[in-house]
JSON list of C-alpha atoms in Angstrom, two decimals:
[
{"chain": "A", "resi": 1, "resn": "UNK", "atom": "CA", "xyz": [-20.78, -25.97, -67.06]},
{"chain": "A", "resi": 2, "resn": "UNK", "atom": "CA", "xyz": [-18.60, -28.58, -68.77]},
{"chain": "A", "resi": 3, "resn": "UNK", "atom": "CA", "xyz": [-20.02, -31.24, -71.08]},
{"chain": "A", "resi": 4, "resn": "UNK", "atom": "CA", "xyz": [-20.11, -34.07, -68.55]},
{"chain": "A", "resi": 5, "resn": "UNK", "atom": "CA", "xyz": [-22.42, -36.99, -67.84]},
{"chain": "A", "resi": 6, "resn": "UNK", "atom": "CA", "xyz": [-23.12, -38.40, -64.38]},
{"chain": "A", "resi": 7, "resn": "UNK", "atom": "CA", "xyz": [-23.82, -42.08, -63.82]},
{"chain": "A", "resi": 8, "resn": "UNK", "atom": "CA", "xyz": [-25.43, -43.39, -60.63]},
{"chain": "A", "resi": 9, "resn": "UNK", "atom": "CA", "xyz": [-25.94, -47.09, -59.97]},
{"chain": "A", "resi": 10, "resn": "UNK", "atom": "CA", "xyz": [-28.88, -47.74, -57.67]},
{"chain": "A", "resi": 11, "resn": "UNK", "atom": "CA", "xyz": [-31.15, -50.41, -56.27]},
{"chain": "A", "resi": 12, "resn": "UNK", "atom": "CA", "xyz": [-33.89, -49.55, -53.78]},
{"chain": "A", "resi": 13, "resn": "UNK", "atom": "CA", "xyz": [-32.37, -46.14, -53.06]},
{"chain": "A", "resi": 14, "resn": "UNK", "atom": "CA", "xyz": [-35.59, -44.14, -52.72]},
{"chain": "A", "resi": 15, "resn": "UNK", "atom": "CA", "xyz": [-34.29, -42.53, -49.54]},
{"chain": "A", "resi": 16, "resn": "UNK", "atom": "CA", "xyz": [-31.16, -41.25, -51.31]},
{"chain": "A", "resi": 17, "resn": "UNK", "atom": "CA", "xyz": [-31.76, -40.87, -55.02]},
{"chain": "A", "resi": 18, "resn": "UNK", "atom": "CA", "xyz": [-33.40, -37.43, -55.17]},
{"chain": "A", "resi": 19, "resn": "UNK", "atom": "CA", "xyz": [-30.66, -35.67, -53.21]},
{"chain": "A", "resi": 20, "resn": "UNK", "atom": "CA", "xyz": [-28.01, -37.47, -55.24]},
{"chain": "A", "resi": 21, "resn": "UNK", "atom": "CA", "xyz": [-29.56, -36.49, -58.58]},
{"chain": "A", "resi": 22, "resn": "UNK", "atom": "CA", "xyz": [-30.06, -32.88, -57.50]},
{"chain": "A", "resi": 23, "resn": "UNK", "atom": "CA", "xyz": [-26.41, -32.63, -56.48]},
{"chain": "A", "resi": 24, "resn": "UNK", "atom": "CA", "xyz": [-25.38, -34.13, -59.83]},
{"chain": "A", "resi": 25, "resn": "UNK", "atom": "CA", "xyz": [-27.35, -31.40, -61.59]},
{"chain": "A", "resi": 26, "resn": "UNK", "atom": "CA", "xyz": [-24.74, -28.93, -60.33]},
{"chain": "A", "resi": 27, "resn": "UNK", "atom": "CA", "xyz": [-22.32, -30.29, -62.95]},
{"chain": "A", "resi": 28, "resn": "UNK", "atom": "CA", "xyz": [-24.37, -32.03, -65.63]},
{"chain": "A", "resi": 29, "resn": "UNK", "atom": "CA", "xyz": [-27.50, -31.98, -67.78]},
{"chain": "A", "resi": 30, "resn": "UNK", "atom": "CA", "xyz": [-27.10, -35.69, -68.55]},
{"chain": "A", "resi": 31, "resn": "UNK", "atom": "CA", "xyz": [-27.70, -37.70, -65.39]},
{"chain": "A", "resi": 32, "resn": "UNK", "atom": "CA", "xyz": [-28.16, -41.45, -65.75]},
{"chain": "A", "resi": 33, "resn": "UNK", "atom": "CA", "xyz": [-29.55, -43.63, -62.99]},
{"chain": "A", "resi": 34, "resn": "UNK", "atom": "CA", "xyz": [-28.69, -47.24, -63.79]},
{"chain": "A", "resi": 35, "resn": "UNK", "atom": "CA", "xyz": [-31.40, -49.05, -61.89]},
{"chain": "A", "resi": 36, "resn": "UNK", "atom": "CA", "xyz": [-30.54, -52.62, -60.90]},
{"chain": "A", "resi": 37, "resn": "UNK", "atom": "CA", "xyz": [-34.06, -53.93, -60.34]},
{"chain": "A", "resi": 38, "resn": "UNK", "atom": "CA", "xyz": [-35.44, -51.66, -57.63]},
{"chain": "A", "resi": 39, "resn": "UNK", "atom": "CA", "xyz": [-38.71, -52.73, -56.05]},
{"chain": "A", "resi": 40, "resn": "UNK", "atom": "CA", "xyz": [-39.36, -49.36, -54.42]},
{"chain": "A", "resi": 41, "resn": "UNK", "atom": "CA", "xyz": [-39.98, -46.02, -56.18]},
{"chain": "A", "resi": 42, "resn": "UNK", "atom": "CA", "xyz": [-36.34, -45.24, -56.90]},
{"chain": "A", "resi": 43, "resn": "UNK", "atom": "CA", "xyz": [-36.97, -45.03, -60.65]},
{"chain": "A", "resi": 44, "resn": "UNK", "atom": "CA", "xyz": [-39.94, -42.68, -60.51]},
{"chain": "A", "resi": 45, "resn": "UNK", "atom": "CA", "xyz": [-38.25, -40.40, -57.97]},
{"chain": "A", "resi": 46, "resn": "UNK", "atom": "CA", "xyz": [-35.10, -40.24, -60.09]},
{"chain": "A", "resi": 47, "resn": "UNK", "atom": "CA", "xyz": [-37.13, -39.37, -63.18]},
{"chain": "A", "resi": 48, "resn": "UNK", "atom": "CA", "xyz": [-38.99, -36.62, -61.34]},
{"chain": "A", "resi": 49, "resn": "UNK", "atom": "CA", "xyz": [-35.65, -35.21, -60.14]},
{"chain": "A", "resi": 50, "resn": "UNK", "atom": "CA", "xyz": [-34.43, -34.93, -63.74]},
{"chain": "A", "resi": 51, "resn": "UNK", "atom": "CA", "xyz": [-32.48, -38.13, -64.39]},
{"chain": "A", "resi": 52, "resn": "UNK", "atom": "CA", "xyz": [-32.66, -40.61, -67.24]},
{"chain": "A", "resi": 53, "resn": "UNK", "atom": "CA", "xyz": [-33.48, -43.98, -65.71]},
{"chain": "A", "resi": 54, "resn": "UNK", "atom": "CA", "xyz": [-32.16, -47.05, -67.50]},
{"chain": "A", "resi": 55, "resn": "UNK", "atom": "CA", "xyz": [-32.65, -50.66, -66.46]},
{"chain": "A", "resi": 56, "resn": "UNK", "atom": "CA", "xyz": [-29.18, -52.16, -66.17]},
{"chain": "A", "resi": 57, "resn": "UNK", "atom": "CA", "xyz": [-28.84, -55.73, -64.83]},
{"chain": "A", "resi": 58, "resn": "UNK", "atom": "CA", "xyz": [-26.39, -56.13, -61.97]},
{"chain": "A", "resi": 59, "resn": "UNK", "atom": "CA", "xyz": [-23.10, -57.53, -63.24]},
{"chain": "A", "resi": 60, "resn": "UNK", "atom": "CA", "xyz": [-20.84, -56.45, -60.40]},
{"chain": "A", "resi": 61, "resn": "UNK", "atom": "CA", "xyz": [-19.75, -52.95, -59.43]},
{"chain": "A", "resi": 62, "resn": "UNK", "atom": "CA", "xyz": [-17.20, -52.29, -62.16]},
{"chain": "A", "resi": 63, "resn": "UNK", "atom": "CA", "xyz": [-19.04, -53.86, -65.08]},
{"chain": "A", "resi": 64, "resn": "UNK", "atom": "CA", "xyz": [-22.32, -52.18, -64.15]},
{"chain": "A", "resi": 65, "resn": "UNK", "atom": "CA", "xyz": [-20.59, -48.79, -64.02]},
{"chain": "A", "resi": 66, "resn": "UNK", "atom": "CA", "xyz": [-18.99, -49.44, -67.41]},
{"chain": "A", "resi": 67, "resn": "UNK", "atom": "CA", "xyz": [-22.34, -50.34, -68.94]},
{"chain": "A", "resi": 68, "resn": "UNK", "atom": "CA", "xyz": [-23.89, -47.18, -67.54]},
{"chain": "A", "resi": 69, "resn": "UNK", "atom": "CA", "xyz": [-20.99, -45.07, -68.84]},
{"chain": "A", "resi": 70, "resn": "UNK", "atom": "CA", "xyz": [-21.46, -46.54, -72.32]},
{"chain": "A", "resi": 71, "resn": "UNK", "atom": "CA", "xyz": [-25.00, -45.10, -72.35]},
{"chain": "A", "resi": 72, "resn": "UNK", "atom": "CA", "xyz": [-23.88, -41.60, -71.42]},
{"chain": "A", "resi": 73, "resn": "UNK", "atom": "CA", "xyz": [-24.14, -38.78, -73.97]},
{"chain": "A", "resi": 74, "resn": "UNK", "atom": "CA", "xyz": [-20.67, -37.49, -73.18]},
{"chain": "A", "resi": 75, "resn": "UNK", "atom": "CA", "xyz": [-17.19, -39.00, -72.95]},
{"chain": "A", "resi": 76, "resn": "UNK", "atom": "CA", "xyz": [-16.37, -37.25, -69.66]},
{"chain": "A", "resi": 77, "resn": "UNK", "atom": "CA", "xyz": [-18.18, -39.13, -66.91]},
{"chain": "A", "resi": 78, "resn": "UNK", "atom": "CA", "xyz": [-18.59, -38.76, -63.16]},
{"chain": "A", "resi": 79, "resn": "UNK", "atom": "CA", "xyz": [-19.54, -41.95, -61.32]},
{"chain": "A", "resi": 80, "resn": "UNK", "atom": "CA", "xyz": [-21.52, -41.63, -58.10]},
{"chain": "A", "resi": 81, "resn": "UNK", "atom": "CA", "xyz": [-23.09, -43.97, -55.61]},
{"chain": "A", "resi": 82, "resn": "UNK", "atom": "CA", "xyz": [-26.64, -43.11, -54.60]},
{"chain": "A", "resi": 83, "resn": "UNK", "atom": "CA", "xyz": [-25.51, -42.31, -51.06]},
{"chain": "A", "resi": 84, "resn": "UNK", "atom": "CA", "xyz": [-23.04, -39.67, -52.29]},
{"chain": "A", "resi": 85, "resn": "UNK", "atom": "CA", "xyz": [-23.55, -35.94, -52.89]},
{"chain": "A", "resi": 86, "resn": "UNK", "atom": "CA", "xyz": [-21.54, -33.45, -54.94]},
{"chain": "A", "resi": 87, "resn": "UNK", "atom": "CA", "xyz": [-20.88, -30.36, -52.84]},
{"chain": "A", "resi": 88, "resn": "UNK", "atom": "CA", "xyz": [-21.02, -26.84, -54.36]},
{"chain": "A", "resi": 89, "resn": "UNK", "atom": "CA", "xyz": [-17.23, -26.34, -53.94]},
{"chain": "A", "resi": 90, "resn": "UNK", "atom": "CA", "xyz": [-16.53, -29.63, -55.75]},
{"chain": "A", "resi": 91, "resn": "UNK", "atom": "CA", "xyz": [-19.05, -28.68, -58.44]},
{"chain": "A", "resi": 92, "resn": "UNK", "atom": "CA", "xyz": [-17.29, -25.33, -58.92]},
{"chain": "A", "resi": 93, "resn": "UNK", "atom": "CA", "xyz": [-13.95, -27.09, -59.33]},
{"chain": "A", "resi": 94, "resn": "UNK", "atom": "CA", "xyz": [-15.41, -29.47, -61.91]},
{"chain": "A", "resi": 95, "resn": "UNK", "atom": "CA", "xyz": [-17.10, -26.67, -63.86]},
{"chain": "A", "resi": 96, "resn": "UNK", "atom": "CA", "xyz": [-13.83, -24.73, -64.01]},
{"chain": "A", "resi": 97, "resn": "UNK", "atom": "CA", "xyz": [-11.80, -27.60, -65.48]},
{"chain": "A", "resi": 98, "resn": "UNK", "atom": "CA", "xyz": [-10.63, -27.33, -69.08]},
{"chain": "A", "resi": 99, "resn": "UNK", "atom": "CA", "xyz": [-10.99, -31.10, -69.69]},
{"chain": "A", "resi": 100, "resn": "UNK", "atom": "CA", "xyz": [-8.61, -30.99, -72.65]},
{"chain": "A", "resi": 101, "resn": "UNK", "atom": "CA", "xyz": [-6.50, -33.95, -71.50]},
{"chain": "A", "resi": 102, "resn": "UNK", "atom": "CA", "xyz": [-8.43, -37.22, -71.61]},
{"chain": "A", "resi": 103, "resn": "UNK", "atom": "CA", "xyz": [-5.61, -38.93, -69.74]},
{"chain": "A", "resi": 104, "resn": "UNK", "atom": "CA", "xyz": [-6.28, -37.22, -66.41]},
{"chain": "A", "resi": 105, "resn": "UNK", "atom": "CA", "xyz": [-8.37, -38.90, -63.73]},
{"chain": "A", "resi": 106, "resn": "UNK", "atom": "CA", "xyz": [-9.84, -36.34, -61.34]},
{"chain": "A", "resi": 107, "resn": "UNK", "atom": "CA", "xyz": [-10.63, -36.94, -57.68]},
{"chain": "A", "resi": 108, "resn": "UNK", "atom": "CA", "xyz": [-11.40, -35.21, -54.42]},
{"chain": "A", "resi": 109, "resn": "UNK", "atom": "CA", "xyz": [-11.59, -35.86, -50.73]},
{"chain": "A", "resi": 110, "resn": "UNK", "atom": "CA", "xyz": [-14.69, -37.67, -49.49]},
{"chain": "A", "resi": 111, "resn": "UNK", "atom": "CA", "xyz": [-16.36, -36.74, -46.22]},
{"chain": "A", "resi": 112, "resn": "UNK", "atom": "CA", "xyz": [-17.94, -39.81, -44.64]},
{"chain": "A", "resi": 113, "resn": "UNK", "atom": "CA", "xyz": [-20.89, -39.91, -42.26]},
{"chain": "A", "resi": 114, "resn": "UNK", "atom": "CA", "xyz": [-21.98, -42.65, -39.87]},
{"chain": "A", "resi": 115, "resn": "UNK", "atom": "CA", "xyz": [-25.63, -41.82, -39.34]},
{"chain": "A", "resi": 116, "resn": "UNK", "atom": "CA", "xyz": [-25.62, -38.03, -38.94]},
{"chain": "A", "resi": 117, "resn": "UNK", "atom": "CA", "xyz": [-22.08, -37.90, -37.53]},
{"chain": "A", "resi": 118, "resn": "UNK", "atom": "CA", "xyz": [-19.35, -36.58, -39.82]},
{"chain": "A", "resi": 119, "resn": "UNK", "atom": "CA", "xyz": [-16.21, -38.66, -39.30]},
{"chain": "A", "resi": 120, "resn": "UNK", "atom": "CA", "xyz": [-13.07, -36.52, -39.25]},
{"chain": "A", "resi": 121, "resn": "UNK", "atom": "CA", "xyz": [-10.38, -38.97, -38.15]},
{"chain": "A", "resi": 122, "resn": "UNK", "atom": "CA", "xyz": [-9.33, -42.59, -38.44]},
{"chain": "A", "resi": 123, "resn": "UNK", "atom": "CA", "xyz": [-9.48, -44.48, -41.71]},
{"chain": "A", "resi": 124, "resn": "UNK", "atom": "CA", "xyz": [-12.62, -42.65, -42.87]},
{"chain": "A", "resi": 125, "resn": "UNK", "atom": "CA", "xyz": [-11.09, -39.24, -42.26]},
{"chain": "A", "resi": 126, "resn": "UNK", "atom": "CA", "xyz": [-8.34, -39.84, -44.85]},
{"chain": "A", "resi": 127, "resn": "UNK", "atom": "CA", "xyz": [-10.64, -40.80, -47.71]},
{"chain": "A", "resi": 128, "resn": "UNK", "atom": "CA", "xyz": [-10.01, -39.69, -51.29]},
{"chain": "A", "resi": 129, "resn": "UNK", "atom": "CA", "xyz": [-11.83, -40.98, -54.37]},
{"chain": "A", "resi": 130, "resn": "UNK", "atom": "CA", "xyz": [-11.33, -40.61, -58.11]},
{"chain": "A", "resi": 131, "resn": "UNK", "atom": "CA", "xyz": [-14.59, -40.35, -60.05]},
{"chain": "A", "resi": 132, "resn": "UNK", "atom": "CA", "xyz": [-14.25, -38.01, -63.06]},
{"chain": "A", "resi": 133, "resn": "UNK", "atom": "CA", "xyz": [-12.73, -39.68, -66.12]},
{"chain": "A", "resi": 134, "resn": "UNK", "atom": "CA", "xyz": [-12.92, -39.88, -69.90]},
{"chain": "A", "resi": 135, "resn": "UNK", "atom": "CA", "xyz": [-14.52, -43.16, -70.96]},
{"chain": "A", "resi": 136, "resn": "UNK", "atom": "CA", "xyz": [-12.42, -43.23, -74.14]},
{"chain": "A", "resi": 137, "resn": "UNK", "atom": "CA", "xyz": [-9.27, -43.42, -72.04]},
{"chain": "A", "resi": 138, "resn": "UNK", "atom": "CA", "xyz": [-10.31, -45.21, -68.84]},
{"chain": "A", "resi": 139, "resn": "UNK", "atom": "CA", "xyz": [-12.83, -47.65, -67.40]},
{"chain": "A", "resi": 140, "resn": "UNK", "atom": "CA", "xyz": [-13.64, -49.47, -64.18]},
{"chain": "A", "resi": 141, "resn": "UNK", "atom": "CA", "xyz": [-11.83, -52.70, -63.40]},
{"chain": "A", "resi": 142, "resn": "UNK", "atom": "CA", "xyz": [-13.86, -55.81, -62.64]},
{"chain": "A", "resi": 143, "resn": "UNK", "atom": "CA", "xyz": [-12.85, -56.42, -59.03]},
{"chain": "A", "resi": 144, "resn": "UNK", "atom": "CA", "xyz": [-15.62, -57.92, -56.90]},
{"chain": "A", "resi": 145, "resn": "UNK", "atom": "CA", "xyz": [-15.20, -55.14, -54.35]},
{"chain": "A", "resi": 146, "resn": "UNK", "atom": "CA", "xyz": [-13.19, -51.90, -54.02]},
{"chain": "A", "resi": 147, "resn": "UNK", "atom": "CA", "xyz": [-13.24, -51.42, -57.79]},
{"chain": "A", "resi": 148, "resn": "UNK", "atom": "CA", "xyz": [-11.14, -48.61, -59.27]},
{"chain": "A", "resi": 149, "resn": "UNK", "atom": "CA", "xyz": [-10.77, -46.71, -62.54]},
{"chain": "A", "resi": 150, "resn": "UNK", "atom": "CA", "xyz": [-7.90, -47.94, -64.70]},
{"chain": "A", "resi": 151, "resn": "UNK", "atom": "CA", "xyz": [-6.39, -47.09, -68.07]},
{"chain": "A", "resi": 152, "resn": "UNK", "atom": "CA", "xyz": [-3.15, -46.72, -69.99]},
{"chain": "A", "resi": 153, "resn": "UNK", "atom": "CA", "xyz": [-1.03, -43.64, -69.32]},
{"chain": "A", "resi": 154, "resn": "UNK", "atom": "CA", "xyz": [-3.50, -42.24, -66.80]},
{"chain": "A", "resi": 155, "resn": "UNK", "atom": "CA", "xyz": [-2.41, -39.54, -64.37]},
{"chain": "A", "resi": 156, "resn": "UNK", "atom": "CA", "xyz": [-4.34, -38.53, -61.26]},
{"chain": "A", "resi": 157, "resn": "UNK", "atom": "CA", "xyz": [-5.23, -35.12, -59.93]},
{"chain": "A", "resi": 158, "resn": "UNK", "atom": "CA", "xyz": [-7.05, -34.09, -56.75]},
{"chain": "A", "resi": 159, "resn": "UNK", "atom": "CA", "xyz": [-9.14, -30.95, -57.12]},
{"chain": "A", "resi": 160, "resn": "UNK", "atom": "CA", "xyz": [-10.73, -28.74, -54.42]},
{"chain": "A", "resi": 161, "resn": "UNK", "atom": "CA", "xyz": [-14.08, -29.65, -52.90]},
{"chain": "A", "resi": 162, "resn": "UNK", "atom": "CA", "xyz": [-15.55, -32.85, -51.55]},
{"chain": "A", "resi": 163, "resn": "UNK", "atom": "CA", "xyz": [-18.08, -35.59, -52.01]},
{"chain": "A", "resi": 164, "resn": "UNK", "atom": "CA", "xyz": [-20.36, -36.22, -49.07]},
{"chain": "A", "resi": 165, "resn": "UNK", "atom": "CA", "xyz": [-20.85, -39.92, -48.34]},
{"chain": "A", "resi": 166, "resn": "UNK", "atom": "CA", "xyz": [-23.80, -40.96, -46.18]},
{"chain": "A", "resi": 167, "resn": "UNK", "atom": "CA", "xyz": [-22.41, -44.43, -46.03]},
{"chain": "A", "resi": 168, "resn": "UNK", "atom": "CA", "xyz": [-24.58, -46.13, -43.39]},
{"chain": "A", "resi": 169, "resn": "UNK", "atom": "CA", "xyz": [-27.71, -44.88, -41.73]},
{"chain": "A", "resi": 170, "resn": "UNK", "atom": "CA", "xyz": [-27.11, -46.92, -38.58]},
{"chain": "A", "resi": 171, "resn": "UNK", "atom": "CA", "xyz": [-24.86, -49.53, -36.98]},
{"chain": "A", "resi": 172, "resn": "UNK", "atom": "CA", "xyz": [-27.02, -52.46, -38.10]},
{"chain": "A", "resi": 173, "resn": "UNK", "atom": "CA", "xyz": [-26.55, -51.52, -41.76]},
{"chain": "A", "resi": 174, "resn": "UNK", "atom": "CA", "xyz": [-22.84, -50.97, -41.11]},
{"chain": "A", "resi": 175, "resn": "UNK", "atom": "CA", "xyz": [-22.43, -54.47, -39.67]},
{"chain": "A", "resi": 176, "resn": "UNK", "atom": "CA", "xyz": [-24.38, -56.07, -42.53]},
{"chain": "A", "resi": 177, "resn": "UNK", "atom": "CA", "xyz": [-22.22, -54.33, -45.14]},
{"chain": "A", "resi": 178, "resn": "UNK", "atom": "CA", "xyz": [-19.08, -55.35, -43.26]},
{"chain": "A", "resi": 179, "resn": "UNK", "atom": "CA", "xyz": [-19.98, -59.03, -43.59]},
{"chain": "A", "resi": 180, "resn": "UNK", "atom": "CA", "xyz": [-20.90, -58.66, -47.27]},
{"chain": "A", "resi": 181, "resn": "UNK", "atom": "CA", "xyz": [-17.67, -56.85, -48.17]},
{"chain": "A", "resi": 182, "resn": "UNK", "atom": "CA", "xyz": [-15.61, -59.34, -46.16]},
{"chain": "A", "resi": 183, "resn": "UNK", "atom": "CA", "xyz": [-17.14, -62.19, -48.15]},
{"chain": "A", "resi": 184, "resn": "UNK", "atom": "CA", "xyz": [-16.53, -60.43, -51.47]},
{"chain": "A", "resi": 185, "resn": "UNK", "atom": "CA", "xyz": [-12.95, -59.58, -50.52]},
{"chain": "A", "resi": 186, "resn": "UNK", "atom": "CA", "xyz": [-12.27, -63.18, -49.50]},
{"chain": "A", "resi": 187, "resn": "UNK", "atom": "CA", "xyz": [-13.55, -64.42, -52.86]},
{"chain": "A", "resi": 188, "resn": "UNK", "atom": "CA", "xyz": [-11.37, -61.87, -54.65]},
{"chain": "A", "resi": 189, "resn": "UNK", "atom": "CA", "xyz": [-8.30, -62.84, -52.61]},
{"chain": "A", "resi": 190, "resn": "UNK", "atom": "CA", "xyz": [-8.87, -66.54, -53.30]},
{"chain": "A", "resi": 191, "resn": "UNK", "atom": "CA", "xyz": [-8.98, -65.84, -57.04]},
{"chain": "A", "resi": 192, "resn": "UNK", "atom": "CA", "xyz": [-5.73, -63.89, -56.70]},
{"chain": "A", "resi": 193, "resn": "UNK", "atom": "CA", "xyz": [-4.02, -66.80, -54.93]},
{"chain": "A", "resi": 194, "resn": "UNK", "atom": "CA", "xyz": [-3.60, -65.01, -51.62]},
{"chain": "A", "resi": 195, "resn": "UNK", "atom": "CA", "xyz": [-3.20, -66.95, -48.37]},
{"chain": "A", "resi": 196, "resn": "UNK", "atom": "CA", "xyz": [-4.81, -66.61, -44.95]},
{"chain": "A", "resi": 197, "resn": "UNK", "atom": "CA", "xyz": [-1.81, -66.91, -42.66]},
{"chain": "A", "resi": 198, "resn": "UNK", "atom": "CA", "xyz": [-2.22, -66.82, -38.86]},
{"chain": "A", "resi": 199, "resn": "UNK", "atom": "CA", "xyz": [-0.63, -63.36, -38.87]},
{"chain": "A", "resi": 200, "resn": "UNK", "atom": "CA", "xyz": [-3.22, -62.08, -41.33]},
{"chain": "A", "resi": 201, "resn": "UNK", "atom": "CA", "xyz": [-6.09, -63.72, -39.44]},
{"chain": "A", "resi": 202, "resn": "UNK", "atom": "CA", "xyz": [-5.18, -62.73, -35.90]},
{"chain": "A", "resi": 203, "resn": "UNK", "atom": "CA", "xyz": [-2.52, -59.99, -35.86]},
{"chain": "A", "resi": 204, "resn": "UNK", "atom": "CA", "xyz": [-3.66, -57.79, -38.74]},
{"chain": "A", "resi": 205, "resn": "UNK", "atom": "CA", "xyz": [-7.10, -57.12, -37.19]},
{"chain": "A", "resi": 206, "resn": "UNK", "atom": "CA", "xyz": [-5.52, -55.94, -33.93]},
{"chain": "A", "resi": 207, "resn": "UNK", "atom": "CA", "xyz": [-3.04, -53.74, -35.77]},
{"chain": "A", "resi": 208, "resn": "UNK", "atom": "CA", "xyz": [-5.92, -52.25, -37.77]},
{"chain": "A", "resi": 209, "resn": "UNK", "atom": "CA", "xyz": [-7.71, -51.22, -34.58]},
{"chain": "A", "resi": 210, "resn": "UNK", "atom": "CA", "xyz": [-4.58, -49.66, -33.07]},
{"chain": "A", "resi": 211, "resn": "UNK", "atom": "CA", "xyz": [-3.76, -47.84, -36.30]},
{"chain": "A", "resi": 212, "resn": "UNK", "atom": "CA", "xyz": [-7.25, -46.38, -36.82]},
{"chain": "A", "resi": 213, "resn": "UNK", "atom": "CA", "xyz": [-8.22, -45.65, -33.23]},
{"chain": "A", "resi": 214, "resn": "UNK", "atom": "CA", "xyz": [-4.89, -44.42, -31.86]},
{"chain": "A", "resi": 215, "resn": "UNK", "atom": "CA", "xyz": [-2.38, -43.50, -34.59]},
{"chain": "A", "resi": 216, "resn": "UNK", "atom": "CA", "xyz": [-5.02, -41.98, -36.89]},
{"chain": "A", "resi": 217, "resn": "UNK", "atom": "CA", "xyz": [-6.81, -40.35, -33.94]},
{"chain": "A", "resi": 218, "resn": "UNK", "atom": "CA", "xyz": [-10.10, -42.19, -34.35]},
{"chain": "A", "resi": 219, "resn": "UNK", "atom": "CA", "xyz": [-10.79, -41.70, -30.64]},
{"chain": "A", "resi": 220, "resn": "UNK", "atom": "CA", "xyz": [-11.39, -38.00, -31.38]},
{"chain": "A", "resi": 221, "resn": "UNK", "atom": "CA", "xyz": [-14.59, -39.00, -33.20]},
{"chain": "A", "resi": 222, "resn": "UNK", "atom": "CA", "xyz": [-16.08, -40.26, -29.94]},
{"chain": "A", "resi": 223, "resn": "UNK", "atom": "CA", "xyz": [-18.19, -43.40, -29.82]},
{"chain": "A", "resi": 224, "resn": "UNK", "atom": "CA", "xyz": [-18.51, -43.42, -33.62]},
{"chain": "A", "resi": 225, "resn": "UNK", "atom": "CA", "xyz": [-14.74, -43.51, -33.92]},
{"chain": "A", "resi": 226, "resn": "UNK", "atom": "CA", "xyz": [-14.62, -46.50, -31.58]},
{"chain": "A", "resi": 227, "resn": "UNK", "atom": "CA", "xyz": [-17.37, -48.28, -33.54]},
{"chain": "A", "resi": 228, "resn": "UNK", "atom": "CA", "xyz": [-15.54, -47.70, -36.84]},
{"chain": "A", "resi": 229, "resn": "UNK", "atom": "CA", "xyz": [-12.19, -48.91, -35.46]},
{"chain": "A", "resi": 230, "resn": "UNK", "atom": "CA", "xyz": [-13.83, -52.03, -34.01]},
{"chain": "A", "resi": 231, "resn": "UNK", "atom": "CA", "xyz": [-15.73, -52.73, -37.22]},
{"chain": "A", "resi": 232, "resn": "UNK", "atom": "CA", "xyz": [-12.61, -52.29, -39.36]},
{"chain": "A", "resi": 233, "resn": "UNK", "atom": "CA", "xyz": [-10.89, -54.77, -37.06]},
{"chain": "A", "resi": 234, "resn": "UNK", "atom": "CA", "xyz": [-13.81, -57.18, -37.45]},
{"chain": "A", "resi": 235, "resn": "UNK", "atom": "CA", "xyz": [-13.83, -56.71, -41.23]},
{"chain": "A", "resi": 236, "resn": "UNK", "atom": "CA", "xyz": [-10.19, -57.76, -41.54]},
{"chain": "A", "resi": 237, "resn": "UNK", "atom": "CA", "xyz": [-10.72, -60.73, -39.22]},
{"chain": "A", "resi": 238, "resn": "UNK", "atom": "CA", "xyz": [-13.78, -61.89, -41.19]},
{"chain": "A", "resi": 239, "resn": "UNK", "atom": "CA", "xyz": [-12.10, -61.31, -44.55]},
{"chain": "A", "resi": 240, "resn": "UNK", "atom": "CA", "xyz": [-9.26, -63.67, -43.71]},
{"chain": "A", "resi": 241, "resn": "UNK", "atom": "CA", "xyz": [-11.53, -66.08, -41.88]},
{"chain": "A", "resi": 242, "resn": "UNK", "atom": "CA", "xyz": [-13.72, -66.42, -44.97]},
{"chain": "A", "resi": 243, "resn": "UNK", "atom": "CA", "xyz": [-10.59, -66.74, -47.14]},
{"chain": "A", "resi": 244, "resn": "UNK", "atom": "CA", "xyz": [-9.25, -69.48, -44.86]},
{"chain": "A", "resi": 245, "resn": "UNK", "atom": "CA", "xyz": [-12.55, -71.37, -45.10]},
{"chain": "A", "resi": 246, "resn": "UNK", "atom": "CA", "xyz": [-12.62, -71.01, -48.89]},
{"chain": "A", "resi": 247, "resn": "UNK", "atom": "CA", "xyz": [-9.09, -72.38, -49.17]},
{"chain": "A", "resi": 248, "resn": "UNK", "atom": "CA", "xyz": [-9.84, -75.24, -46.78]},
{"chain": "A", "resi": 249, "resn": "UNK", "atom": "CA", "xyz": [-12.90, -76.15, -48.83]},
{"chain": "A", "resi": 250, "resn": "UNK", "atom": "CA", "xyz": [-10.89, -75.98, -52.05]},
{"chain": "A", "resi": 251, "resn": "UNK", "atom": "CA", "xyz": [-8.22, -78.29, -50.65]}
]
């Protein structure tokens, strides 16, 4: 096993945290759960599962991950969400790495689930994430949403195995997250000076549905594929709607 730390940011993740920590134990003896003010028993469950639980105030996705990484015992860090699991094949790939080059950012494919359904096609079926990095060479950017790892002279490498991502337990949670992420994306776009043109507001959502449901074969995932394509369409519509409203208010 390599000398690696795992950081997990969590708030009210009692339903997920034990399985996440146990999967992290496949690659690390230093597992940090950065608790962002949970009011359930996330902290106690994480401790019982073998993690170090630290109280880390929520300062956005990227900054909170960076603060958790700073508390790790090791420079090589894997960042997980509480609803993610390291699979044995991915763990084997990690444990076999030499980790002699701090400038490499390692990633893998991510298998996404909607409820208990594994999604194989559409946008979710093409997912890859980069999560293993050296904190001396790289860190998380401070984007409001869809944060990524950045650094100077960083190269990327996909290794065998996968993360499992139990992203939403049901459609109601999926819809709620869609609205939240659309609002965050609109705020980010406004700060970047982006515009909400009629094409972006009305054509892009339709193109998103066609791309995910037809061209990327989302229809092969059955009703879940249809729900995901529709929700992705709605997300893009809401994102630019909220951006349009922000810009109108600003002007």
